[in-house]
XYZ file of C-alpha atoms in Angstrom:
589
model
C -10.440 22.682 -4.698
C -6.956 22.268 -3.265
C -4.998 19.061 -3.850
C -5.016 16.762 -0.819
C -2.483 14.413 -2.462
C 0.318 15.626 -4.740
C 2.895 13.420 -6.451
C 5.745 15.155 -8.224
C 7.777 12.901 -10.561
C 7.558 9.941 -8.186
C 9.443 6.767 -9.042
C 9.825 3.749 -6.773
C 11.620 0.411 -6.913
C 11.199 -2.101 -4.091
C 14.340 -3.270 -2.320
C 15.965 -6.266 -4.051
C 13.722 -5.738 -7.114
C 15.134 -5.070 -10.558
C 12.023 -3.529 -12.100
C 10.801 -0.035 -11.275
C 7.161 -0.216 -10.102
C 6.340 3.474 -10.580
C 8.002 5.639 -13.207
C 7.970 9.441 -13.038
C 4.377 9.743 -11.793
C 3.011 13.279 -11.481
C -0.531 13.549 -10.101
C -2.658 15.940 -8.100
C -5.803 14.632 -6.406
C -8.147 17.378 -5.277
C -9.835 17.180 -1.897
C -13.373 15.863 -2.102
C -12.947 13.940 -5.363
C -13.774 10.274 -6.059
C -10.904 8.764 -8.054
C -10.726 5.268 -9.535
C -7.439 3.578 -10.440
C -7.368 0.703 -12.921
C -4.736 -1.209 -14.825
C -3.426 -4.718 -15.431
C -1.745 -6.766 -12.717
C 1.743 -5.488 -12.039
C 0.945 -2.005 -13.400
C 1.787 -0.358 -10.058
C -1.725 0.215 -8.695
C -1.076 -1.163 -5.206
C 2.291 0.604 -5.048
C 0.564 3.887 -5.914
C -1.837 3.386 -2.997
C 1.177 2.737 -0.748
C 2.682 6.047 -1.826
C -0.588 7.875 -1.159
C -0.863 6.335 2.325
C 2.789 6.825 3.282
C 3.486 3.090 3.454
C 6.064 3.938 0.795
C 8.654 4.903 1.924
C 7.984 4.270 5.663
C 6.902 0.615 5.586
C 8.249 -0.627 2.268
C 11.925 0.043 1.655
C 13.425 0.702 -1.746
C 14.591 3.464 -4.050
C 12.241 6.456 -3.862
C 12.610 9.484 -6.121
C 10.501 12.610 -6.400
C 8.149 14.022 -3.784
C 4.806 12.897 -2.337
C 2.746 15.316 -0.239
C -0.396 14.540 1.772
C -2.323 17.548 3.084
C 0.835 19.567 2.435
C 3.070 17.168 4.428
C 6.074 15.624 2.716
C 5.624 11.897 3.359
C 9.378 11.392 3.579
C 9.820 13.878 6.423
C 6.792 13.245 8.659
C 5.896 10.107 10.586
C 3.562 7.399 9.293
C 1.278 8.134 12.250
C 0.902 11.740 11.111
C -0.055 10.557 7.627
C -2.462 7.931 9.024
C -4.468 10.672 10.728
C -5.241 12.027 7.264
C -5.272 8.909 5.086
C -7.071 5.691 6.012
C -6.207 2.559 4.021
C -8.054 -0.654 3.304
C -5.482 -3.188 2.131
C -5.759 -5.759 -0.626
C -5.039 -8.575 1.856
C -7.773 -8.156 4.454
C -6.475 -10.910 6.756
C -3.182 -9.012 7.076
C -5.108 -5.948 8.259
C -7.100 -7.684 11.005
C -5.656 -7.418 14.519
C -8.534 -8.492 16.795
C -10.543 -11.696 17.209
C -13.974 -10.034 17.569
C -15.487 -7.541 15.133
C -16.225 -4.849 17.722
C -12.659 -5.039 19.032
C -11.333 -4.497 15.495
C -12.965 -1.069 15.441
C -11.980 -0.312 19.034
C -8.312 -1.028 18.320
C -7.863 1.878 15.902
C -9.945 4.329 17.929
C -8.039 3.664 21.143
C -4.674 3.837 19.383
C -5.604 7.211 17.929
C -6.602 8.452 21.385
C -10.277 9.076 20.567
C -12.176 10.189 23.685
C -14.155 7.369 25.306
C -17.399 9.314 25.195
C -17.103 9.463 21.380
C -16.194 5.841 20.742
C -19.684 4.302 20.849
C -21.095 6.836 18.397
C -18.188 6.285 16.014
C -18.523 2.484 16.155
C -22.297 2.491 15.731
C -22.079 5.008 12.902
C -19.502 2.931 11.042
C -21.510 -0.287 11.481
C -24.667 1.401 10.243
C -22.888 2.997 7.277
C -21.603 -0.379 6.052
C -24.699 -2.322 7.126
C -22.989 -4.866 9.379
C -24.421 -4.083 12.830
C -25.445 -7.752 13.079
C -21.769 -8.791 12.942
C -20.711 -6.684 15.934
C -20.142 -9.601 18.353
C -19.059 -12.167 15.760
C -15.601 -13.732 15.816
C -13.649 -12.567 12.777
C -12.496 -16.134 12.080
C -16.123 -17.133 11.366
C -16.700 -14.411 8.750
C -16.677 -14.894 5.007
C -14.112 -13.018 2.922
C -16.713 -10.463 1.926
C -17.810 -9.875 5.512
C -14.194 -9.301 6.554
C -13.895 -6.729 3.783
C -16.852 -4.811 5.188
C -15.394 -4.912 8.713
C -12.088 -3.503 7.450
C -13.859 -0.597 5.734
C -15.941 0.084 8.851
C -12.804 0.144 11.024
C -11.238 2.817 8.818
C -14.437 4.868 8.567
C -14.627 4.999 12.367
C -11.323 6.918 12.340
C -12.918 9.691 10.214
C -10.018 10.203 7.793
C -9.878 13.016 5.230
C -8.760 10.563 2.540
C -9.824 6.936 2.127
C -7.555 4.744 -0.019
C -8.935 1.315 -0.889
C -7.218 -1.490 -2.794
C -9.867 -3.630 -4.543
C -12.379 -3.527 -1.666
C -15.154 -5.311 -3.588
C -13.107 -8.248 -4.886
C -14.765 -10.667 -2.446
C -18.216 -9.067 -2.340
C -21.465 -10.115 -3.991
C -22.763 -7.640 -6.605
C -25.340 -5.998 -4.347
C -22.832 -5.654 -1.490
C -20.231 -4.263 -3.904
C -22.686 -1.621 -5.074
C -23.588 -0.884 -1.462
C -19.910 -0.280 -0.629
C -19.618 2.154 -3.547
C -22.816 3.894 -2.472
C -21.436 4.221 1.056
C -18.214 5.649 -0.350
C -20.153 8.109 -2.507
C -22.249 9.159 0.488
C -19.239 9.867 2.711
C -17.544 11.538 -0.241
C -20.489 13.867 -0.863
C -21.699 14.471 2.696
C -18.422 14.465 4.631
C -16.101 15.632 1.863
C -13.847 12.593 2.283
C -11.579 12.071 -0.721
C -11.875 8.515 -2.064
C -9.074 6.848 -4.025
C -10.001 3.309 -5.027
C -8.218 0.589 -6.985
C -10.836 -1.616 -8.614
C -11.296 -4.085 -11.462
C -15.094 -3.646 -11.635
C -15.106 -1.082 -14.425
C -18.907 -0.766 -14.496
C -18.918 0.405 -10.878
C -15.997 2.757 -11.432
C -17.667 4.325 -14.443
C -20.832 4.970 -12.461
C -19.434 6.295 -9.188
C -16.075 7.931 -9.920
C -15.655 11.421 -11.307
C -12.109 10.658 -12.420
C -10.380 7.473 -13.635
C -6.604 6.955 -13.807
C -5.252 4.076 -15.915
C -1.801 2.734 -15.038
C 0.331 0.637 -17.368
C 3.834 -0.563 -16.531
C 4.216 1.995 -13.772
C 3.140 5.022 -15.776
C -0.121 6.928 -16.268
C -1.582 5.790 -19.594
C -4.930 7.622 -19.373
C -6.451 10.140 -16.979
C -9.872 11.762 -17.244
C -13.586 11.394 -16.640
C -15.071 7.883 -17.043
C -16.581 8.824 -20.411
C -13.239 10.188 -21.610
C -11.226 7.175 -20.430
C -13.580 4.394 -21.557
C -13.843 5.971 -25.001
C -10.337 4.520 -25.584
C -11.604 0.939 -25.801
C -8.908 -0.394 -28.128
C -6.071 1.135 -26.112
C -7.552 -0.229 -22.883
C -7.898 -3.693 -24.402
C -4.232 -3.652 -25.465
C -3.247 -2.613 -21.952
C -5.349 -5.422 -20.455
C -8.294 -3.439 -19.061
C -11.936 -4.150 -19.817
C -14.683 -1.613 -20.542
C -18.328 -1.883 -19.402
C -20.379 -4.240 -21.621
C -22.695 -1.359 -22.467
C -19.681 0.542 -23.827
C -18.954 -2.413 -26.090
C -22.509 -2.122 -27.416
C -22.284 1.595 -28.217
C -18.788 1.167 -29.698
C -20.028 -1.692 -31.913
C -23.011 0.347 -33.091
C -20.660 3.206 -33.967
C -18.342 0.833 -35.858
C -21.370 -0.473 -37.784
C -22.226 3.091 -38.791
C -25.576 3.181 -36.985
C -24.495 6.051 -34.749
C -21.718 8.638 -34.973
C -18.617 8.065 -32.916
C -19.459 9.514 -29.528
C -18.980 9.027 -25.811
C -19.544 5.385 -24.828
C -22.583 4.208 -22.887
C -21.381 3.352 -19.393
C -24.572 1.904 -17.887
C -27.887 0.298 -18.767
C -29.778 3.612 -18.660
C -27.485 5.226 -21.238
C -27.522 2.147 -23.479
C -31.327 1.882 -23.293
C -31.748 5.492 -24.373
C -29.341 4.962 -27.260
C -30.934 1.767 -28.574
C -34.503 2.991 -28.118
C -33.633 6.155 -30.058
C -32.623 3.975 -33.022
C -35.803 1.909 -33.053
C -39.401 3.086 -33.218
C -41.040 1.115 -30.369
C -44.503 1.125 -31.927
C -43.289 -0.092 -35.320
C -40.789 -2.619 -34.016
C -43.483 -4.377 -31.999
C -45.680 -4.646 -35.086
C -42.864 -6.085 -37.165
C -41.813 -8.761 -34.671
C -42.955 -11.563 -36.981
C -40.804 -10.217 -39.833
C -37.597 -10.097 -37.824
C -35.495 -13.227 -37.631
C -35.135 -14.407 -34.038
C -32.200 -16.657 -33.203
C -33.170 -19.899 -31.529
C -33.564 -19.182 -27.818
C -31.006 -21.817 -26.861
C -28.421 -20.255 -29.154
C -28.995 -16.586 -28.375
C -28.893 -17.289 -24.629
C -25.827 -19.523 -24.623
C -22.395 -18.027 -24.196
C -19.997 -18.816 -27.038
C -17.438 -19.648 -24.328
C -19.531 -22.297 -22.559
C -18.702 -25.950 -23.300
C -21.496 -28.304 -24.224
C -22.371 -31.009 -21.730
C -22.852 -34.622 -22.751
C -26.477 -35.444 -22.067
C -27.334 -38.310 -19.729
C -23.819 -38.388 -18.236
C -23.695 -39.699 -14.670
C -22.948 -36.951 -12.136
C -19.446 -36.860 -10.691
C -20.568 -34.482 -7.909
C -23.588 -35.534 -5.843
C -24.927 -33.589 -2.868
C -28.045 -35.080 -1.311
C -30.056 -33.387 1.450
C -26.917 -31.943 3.077
C -26.947 -29.748 6.172
C -24.021 -28.377 8.184
C -23.509 -25.776 10.905
C -20.381 -24.407 12.590
C -20.024 -24.813 16.340
C -19.111 -21.124 16.811
C -21.550 -19.689 14.276
C -21.033 -18.887 10.616
C -22.679 -19.606 7.302
C -24.641 -22.790 8.085
C -26.236 -24.598 5.145
C -29.491 -26.548 5.034
C -31.010 -29.208 2.771
C -28.590 -28.741 -0.130
C -29.146 -30.694 -3.343
C -26.634 -30.518 -6.206
C -25.552 -32.749 -9.080
C -22.771 -31.851 -11.523
C -21.946 -33.900 -14.618
C -18.543 -34.294 -16.292
C -17.887 -31.403 -18.656
C -20.328 -29.086 -16.908
C -19.557 -25.669 -15.423
C -21.974 -24.826 -12.624
C -21.864 -21.382 -11.048
C -22.655 -20.943 -7.355
C -23.936 -17.406 -6.776
C -25.450 -15.493 -3.882
C -24.812 -12.860 -1.267
C -21.900 -12.870 1.174
C -22.569 -15.310 3.990
C -25.000 -17.362 1.889
C -22.956 -20.519 2.472
C -21.150 -20.773 -0.873
C -17.656 -21.311 0.559
C -19.072 -23.747 3.114
C -20.500 -25.737 0.200
C -17.068 -25.885 -1.476
C -15.512 -27.210 1.761
C -18.196 -29.888 1.933
C -17.359 -30.887 -1.634
C -13.616 -31.286 -1.027
C -14.113 -33.140 2.263
C -12.671 -30.478 4.583
C -16.115 -30.363 6.225
C -18.321 -33.368 6.850
C -22.109 -33.041 6.527
C -24.144 -33.344 9.710
C -26.963 -34.744 7.623
C -27.098 -36.082 4.091
C -24.285 -37.251 1.849
C -21.659 -35.746 -0.446
C -20.102 -38.006 -3.080
C -17.179 -37.062 -5.329
C -16.573 -39.481 -8.192
C -18.495 -42.061 -6.175
C -16.536 -41.474 -2.944
C -18.596 -40.582 0.123
C -16.769 -37.722 1.856
C -18.017 -38.918 5.253
C -16.014 -42.141 4.995
C -13.266 -41.299 2.497
C -10.030 -39.603 3.644
C -9.512 -36.051 2.417
C -6.278 -37.170 0.718
C -8.270 -39.623 -1.406
C -10.913 -37.021 -2.258
C -8.062 -34.721 -3.332
C -7.057 -37.245 -6.013
C -10.406 -36.646 -7.687
C -11.192 -33.030 -6.751
C -8.800 -30.069 -6.834
C -9.664 -26.840 -5.031
C -8.698 -23.218 -5.557
C -9.354 -21.407 -2.295
C -10.664 -17.865 -1.938
C -7.288 -16.654 -0.640
C -4.517 -18.094 -2.861
C -1.844 -17.304 -0.266
C -3.179 -20.124 1.892
C -2.153 -22.748 -0.646
C 1.245 -21.428 -1.725
C 4.231 -22.947 0.065
C 7.158 -23.489 -2.328
C 10.143 -21.332 -3.222
C 9.486 -20.891 -6.957
C 6.452 -20.851 -9.214
C 7.690 -23.991 -10.989
C 8.098 -25.880 -7.719
C 4.657 -24.697 -6.566
C 2.826 -25.857 -9.673
C 4.649 -29.210 -9.725
C 4.183 -29.850 -5.994
C 0.736 -31.471 -6.167
C 1.810 -33.878 -8.879
C 4.840 -34.920 -6.853
C 2.612 -35.578 -3.843
C 0.628 -37.975 -6.034
C 3.779 -39.923 -6.923
C 4.619 -38.344 -10.285
C 8.376 -38.167 -10.838
C 9.988 -34.787 -10.309
C 11.099 -34.598 -13.954
C 7.620 -35.348 -15.332
C 5.917 -33.102 -12.775
C 8.122 -30.156 -13.729
C 7.600 -30.820 -17.449
C 3.816 -30.702 -17.030
C 4.072 -27.719 -14.683
C 6.232 -25.789 -17.169
C 3.588 -26.225 -19.895
C 0.853 -24.781 -17.661
C 3.108 -21.944 -16.471
C 3.843 -20.935 -20.055
C 0.140 -20.922 -20.882
C -0.541 -18.569 -17.964
C 2.481 -16.379 -18.783
C 3.957 -16.777 -15.297
C 7.654 -16.416 -14.332
C 8.722 -19.985 -13.538
C 11.722 -19.112 -11.364
C 10.231 -16.258 -9.331
C 9.097 -16.706 -5.721
C 5.268 -16.827 -5.606
C 5.037 -14.248 -2.827
C 7.110 -11.766 -4.808
C 4.308 -11.598 -7.391
C 1.215 -9.398 -7.427
C -2.074 -10.589 -5.895
C -3.477 -11.399 -9.323
C -0.382 -13.335 -10.347
C -0.445 -15.335 -7.093
C -4.053 -16.210 -7.888
C -2.940 -17.539 -11.264
C -0.129 -19.569 -9.681
C -2.634 -21.194 -7.333
C -4.965 -21.956 -10.244
C -2.083 -23.347 -12.306
C -1.385 -25.807 -9.474
C -5.004 -26.949 -9.804
C -5.033 -27.111 -13.622
C -1.885 -29.220 -13.801
C -3.554 -31.977 -11.746
C -6.171 -32.621 -14.481
C -8.777 -33.542 -11.833
C -12.228 -35.036 -12.400
C -13.744 -32.233 -10.303
C -12.517 -28.625 -10.119
C -13.750 -26.501 -7.216
C -13.051 -22.802 -7.678
C -13.809 -20.244 -4.967
C -13.617 -16.770 -6.567
C -10.965 -17.699 -9.176
C -11.061 -14.285 -10.905
C -10.752 -12.183 -7.756
C -7.939 -9.656 -8.138
C -7.295 -10.496 -11.797
C -7.159 -7.974 -14.603
C -9.272 -8.519 -17.715
C -6.571 -10.352 -19.690
C -5.766 -12.649 -16.768
C -9.455 -13.268 -16.150
C -9.971 -14.418 -19.739
C -6.857 -16.618 -19.603
C -8.086 -18.247 -16.398
C -11.656 -18.803 -17.550
C -10.674 -20.070 -20.983
C -8.449 -22.578 -19.197
C -11.369 -23.569 -16.963
C -13.544 -23.959 -20.061
C -10.902 -26.190 -21.670
C -10.789 -28.346 -18.526
C -14.554 -28.781 -18.760
C -14.301 -29.662 -22.440
C -11.749 -32.319 -21.468
C -14.274 -33.837 -19.051
C -13.745 -32.101 -15.705
C -16.818 -31.097 -13.712
C -16.385 -27.484 -12.596
C -18.042 -25.917 -9.560
C -17.465 -22.171 -9.757
C -18.186 -19.804 -6.846
C -18.039 -16.338 -8.351
C -19.303 -12.815 -7.675
C -18.522 -11.586 -11.185
C -21.840 -12.108 -12.927
C -20.310 -11.290 -16.318
C -17.962 -14.271 -15.892
C -20.796 -16.527 -14.729
C -22.947 -15.422 -17.655
C -20.140 -16.075 -20.140
C -18.991 -19.484 -18.929
C -21.513 -21.347 -16.744
C -24.311 -23.468 -18.203
C -26.235 -23.610 -14.943
C -26.289 -21.594 -11.751
C -27.133 -22.564 -8.207
C -28.603 -19.527 -6.466
C -28.021 -19.457 -2.687
C -29.223 -17.232 0.145
C -29.135 -17.699 3.930
C -27.631 -21.157 3.663
C -30.220 -22.566 1.282
C -30.478 -23.160 -2.435
C -33.246 -20.962 -3.811
C -33.076 -22.349 -7.311
C -30.984 -24.301 -9.827
C -31.537 -23.511 -13.492
C -29.878 -22.494 -16.777
C -27.739 -19.406 -16.238
C -29.568 -16.839 -18.327
C -32.973 -18.068 -17.191
C -31.869 -17.382 -13.620
C -30.578 -13.886 -14.448
C -33.936 -13.017 -16.032
C -35.779 -14.053 -12.858
C -36.077 -10.686 -11.099
C -37.533 -12.043 -7.853
C -34.825 -14.696 -7.572
C -32.067 -12.146 -8.191
C -33.426 -9.787 -5.552
C -33.801 -12.590 -2.998
C -30.154 -13.604 -3.519
C -28.780 -10.013 -3.593
C -27.540 -10.435 -7.161
C -27.456 -7.856 -9.930
C -27.743 -9.473 -13.384
C -25.074 -8.726 -16.015
C -25.480 -5.498 -17.972
C -26.386 -7.147 -21.281
C -29.139 -9.281 -19.765
C -30.511 -6.351 -17.756
C -30.507 -4.238 -20.929
C -32.112 -6.893 -23.136
C -34.907 -7.482 -20.615
C -35.575 -3.759 -20.337
C -35.591 -3.426 -24.131
C -37.984 -6.377 -24.406
C -40.457 -4.508 -22.213
C -40.009 -0.998 -23.616
C -38.905 -1.381 -27.251
C -39.557 -4.825 -28.739
C -40.296 -8.261 -27.225
C -37.762 -9.750 -29.638
C -34.932 -8.601 -27.319
C -36.005 -11.103 -24.634
C -33.362 -13.709 -23.801
C -30.376 -11.993 -25.428
C -27.291 -12.410 -23.266
C -24.336 -11.533 -25.525
C -23.106 -8.170 -26.804
C -22.782 -9.511 -30.360
C -26.318 -10.906 -30.327
C -27.786 -7.665 -29.030
C -25.892 -5.503 -31.525
C -26.867 -7.822 -34.372
C -30.504 -7.696 -33.353
C -30.472 -3.893 -33.209
C -28.980 -3.800 -36.710
C -31.665 -6.170 -37.982
C -34.482 -4.138 -36.457
C -33.077 -0.907 -37.839
C -32.857 -2.405 -41.331
C -36.569 -3.299 -41.096
C -37.507 0.269 -40.105
């Protein structure tokens, strides 16, 4: 295969920036390959996509060294339009990519600008809608779509242009697990059937390991690792130091190798590989017979995350949603008959497919929307009769798009701003803000919008944390964060809960929900399908399928092992618990 993208010793520094974003990058991406790019925030991933798409140097000015060629064209000497006919891009900020008010017009815009013949347009639009599975959104106004639905529209608009290369910057960040997998399956289909080269920046390492045939790891603007998924994720310790996670199943195989139960080998990247490995260590017939001889941890302990705070029993709820219904005048994710109670110190995860009504629920909680029927009470304040400014004194919200709540010139000013609005003196507000900023490792004097998407997310969360609210409402708080940032954020959220805040967490990362939430509220089509302890919900196959949710790898593996190897695996939700149980069973062999 011939390279479709070639970078020869490329370095780039944005105008007015002191730090070089890319340093002496040499890469060749063959046509027809499926390449994943991972790395911590600020590693240069988005900048690398800009180089591949020609946005650097045509759209973003700065110091560019080396050579970048797309389909043999030097990106510095041809026009951006010429490059765009070869490379289609899906940006990290979807709202910045939208140009139309109606979904169908969004697809038409690109086709008409590229001069596609009118007799071909309908087939291209219909084909793109069908490929992404959003034909039902064709006449919807873009303003009424959820973040995940907008992401799908953006991908469809690029697919309609039939590019040779598709470059995507974290396209699944706002998608539910089933939709995220569907996007990857669509990308694999067009990669295999149409020969389209796919280059994708993504934090979901489990998806990358399954679908990509090559993974590139960036760190501080340089290539740290480059190889097949098995080759790259075998470097677990190096990846952890860089700030990149590995699939949970890889942690299991690595731990078993460290314990001496298996030789050091390629890591298990999915449930199938991990099941084969574990089942090969244990005789299924014997292990079932010896169940009574094997110590089983108490169900409550083996199923509870070590991260999750304990909730004070019998505490009065600080969040009360009673028989609430709401619908938008122009369409959108209406909700019906919602019931929810959250106690102080509790972390409750809200999970479900895109368009299920999760974000609408968060807006009902913070008073931005008023229920048409039923009542919402926050710390005893009815949102129907209490001003939003008063609700905000009790409940702080992190929105899905952090850029919509950033407005100050520096990170320090941004984090202190909410306290100042509540009457805290500027000196005290900045003192408290500085403490939170240091915990998050943020640059206090930088402009928020000069930071990466993940860092802006952390700035927005810091402005919530510093308020020390009774209720914390988080809409996709880990979206766009690398592994290290994700753990920093969620450990901070856990600490807030331990200090008495009630946390309502909307999240598509089921690993995060499994690790930190005590209960989950499962939503689909604007209704609550069930509310129950987190790991009980993930083991409910019918409920997961109805809500378009894929359970975390460890839970999926433990349930499969409980059916095929030994019933004693049932209910295990942590890597350490599963590895320990395997070791115990092997010792009894």
